[in-house]
XYZ file of C-alpha atoms in Angstrom:
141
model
C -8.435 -1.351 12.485
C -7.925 -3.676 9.435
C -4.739 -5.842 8.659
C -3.864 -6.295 4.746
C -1.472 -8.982 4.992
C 0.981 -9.170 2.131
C 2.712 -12.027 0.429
C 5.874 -11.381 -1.357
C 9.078 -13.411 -2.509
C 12.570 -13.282 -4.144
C 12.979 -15.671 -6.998
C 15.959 -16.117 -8.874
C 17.075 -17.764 -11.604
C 20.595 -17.815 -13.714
C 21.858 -14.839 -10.756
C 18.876 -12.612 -11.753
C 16.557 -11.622 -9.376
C 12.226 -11.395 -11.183
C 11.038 -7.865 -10.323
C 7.656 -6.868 -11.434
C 6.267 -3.577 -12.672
C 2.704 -2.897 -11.599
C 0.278 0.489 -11.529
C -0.479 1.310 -7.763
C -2.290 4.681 -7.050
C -1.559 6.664 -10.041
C 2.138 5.809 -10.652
C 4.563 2.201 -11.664
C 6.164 0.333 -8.918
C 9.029 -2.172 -8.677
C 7.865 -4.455 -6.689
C 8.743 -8.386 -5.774
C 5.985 -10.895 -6.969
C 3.488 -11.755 -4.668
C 0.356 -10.237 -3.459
C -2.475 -10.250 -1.049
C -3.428 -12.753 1.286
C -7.240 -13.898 1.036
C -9.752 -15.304 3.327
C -8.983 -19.091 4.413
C -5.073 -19.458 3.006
C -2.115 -19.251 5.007
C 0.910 -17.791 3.340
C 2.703 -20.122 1.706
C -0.628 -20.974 -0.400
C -1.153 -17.362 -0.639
C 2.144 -17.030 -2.613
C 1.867 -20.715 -4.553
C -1.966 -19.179 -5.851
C 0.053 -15.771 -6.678
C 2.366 -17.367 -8.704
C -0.159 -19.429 -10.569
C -2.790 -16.826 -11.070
C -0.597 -13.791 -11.901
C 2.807 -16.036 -13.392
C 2.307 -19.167 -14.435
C 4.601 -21.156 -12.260
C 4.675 -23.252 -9.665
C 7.102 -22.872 -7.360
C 8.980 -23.886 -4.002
C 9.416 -22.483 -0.714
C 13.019 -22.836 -0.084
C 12.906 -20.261 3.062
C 11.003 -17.900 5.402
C 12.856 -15.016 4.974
C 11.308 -12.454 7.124
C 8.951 -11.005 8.248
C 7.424 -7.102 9.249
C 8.346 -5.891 12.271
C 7.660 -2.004 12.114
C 3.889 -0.651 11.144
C 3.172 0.540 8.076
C 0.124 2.465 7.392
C -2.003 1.896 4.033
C -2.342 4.666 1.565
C -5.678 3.109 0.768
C -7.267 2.948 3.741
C -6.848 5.582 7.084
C -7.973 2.259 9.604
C -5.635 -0.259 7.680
C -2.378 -1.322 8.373
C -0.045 -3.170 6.517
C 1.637 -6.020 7.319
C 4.172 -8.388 5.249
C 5.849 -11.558 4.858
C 8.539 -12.326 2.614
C 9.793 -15.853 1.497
C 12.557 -17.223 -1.118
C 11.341 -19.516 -3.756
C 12.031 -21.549 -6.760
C 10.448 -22.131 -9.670
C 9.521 -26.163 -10.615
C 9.999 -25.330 -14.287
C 10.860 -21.690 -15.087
C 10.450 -22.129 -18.818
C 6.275 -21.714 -17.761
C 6.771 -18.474 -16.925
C 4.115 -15.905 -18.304
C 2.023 -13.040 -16.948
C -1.688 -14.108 -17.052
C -3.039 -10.510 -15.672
C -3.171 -7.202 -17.521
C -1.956 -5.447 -14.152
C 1.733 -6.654 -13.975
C 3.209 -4.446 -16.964
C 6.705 -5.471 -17.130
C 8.382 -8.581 -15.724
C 12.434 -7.634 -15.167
C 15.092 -10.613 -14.268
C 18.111 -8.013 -12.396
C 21.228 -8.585 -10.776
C 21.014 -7.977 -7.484
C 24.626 -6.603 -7.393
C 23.963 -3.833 -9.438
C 20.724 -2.216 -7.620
C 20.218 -0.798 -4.272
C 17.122 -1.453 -2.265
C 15.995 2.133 -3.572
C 15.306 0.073 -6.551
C 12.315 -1.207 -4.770
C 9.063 1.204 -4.399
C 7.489 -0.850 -1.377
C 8.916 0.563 2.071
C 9.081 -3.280 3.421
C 10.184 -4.409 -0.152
C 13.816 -2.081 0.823
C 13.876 -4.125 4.079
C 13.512 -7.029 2.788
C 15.968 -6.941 -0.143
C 18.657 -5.697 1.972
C 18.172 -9.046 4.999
C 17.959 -10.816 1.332
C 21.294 -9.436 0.470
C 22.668 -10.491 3.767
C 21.411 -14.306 3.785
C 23.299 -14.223 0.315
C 26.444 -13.258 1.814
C 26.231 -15.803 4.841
C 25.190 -18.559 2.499
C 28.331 -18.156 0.261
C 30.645 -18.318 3.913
């Protein structure tokens, strides 16, 4: 068995949430930015060297947010499983924003008011939103 650990985050900025498009197996995904953890990082510099490679920005790790707790099998591989950890960030200086790689087609700033998790093509990516959602709520009581 082999564990593809995924990094992923919710940034926001001005009450807009960044969603990315990206190909995955034949069709466009929304997804959250972040990716794959490599060899020798933890996750928070996993998701600092996504942000750099893929966005141009440094950012901040305001928050664990959570983290899986169901398996999720990978469409890629019949032995791998999937496994992923979600944080909420900020951007040092949001103005450096950019997409440095070909693979992210669309960056998309939404209100997270006006879209369901269903937005989301990621199974975890649903979860997450939704606990994301919640923190929201018991951060403005």
């Amino acid at each position: 068995m082999n564990i593809n650990l995924r990094i992923y985050s919710f940034l926001q900025h001005n009450g807009k949430l960044l969603t990315l498009k990206e190909p995955f197996m034949g069709e466009v995904i929304n997804k959250l930015p972040g990716g794959g953890l490599e060899f020798g990082e933890g996750t928070i510099e996993c998701l600092k060297r996504e942000y750099l490679e893929e966005l141009n920005l440094d950012i901040i790790i305001k928050m664990h947010l959570y983290t899986l707790d169901y398996f999720i099998p990978s469409k890629r591989a019949a032995d791998e499983q999937l496994f992923f950890v979600y944080y909420l960030v900020e951007a040092v200086d949001i103005t450096k924003l950019k997409v440095l790689v070909p693979e992210i087609i669309e960056l998309n700033w939404v209100d997270s008011k006006e879209i369901t998790s269903d937005y989301f093509s990621i199974e975890s990516d649903k979860t997450a939103f939704n606990l994301f959602l919640e923190q929201k709520r018991s951060t403005k009581n």
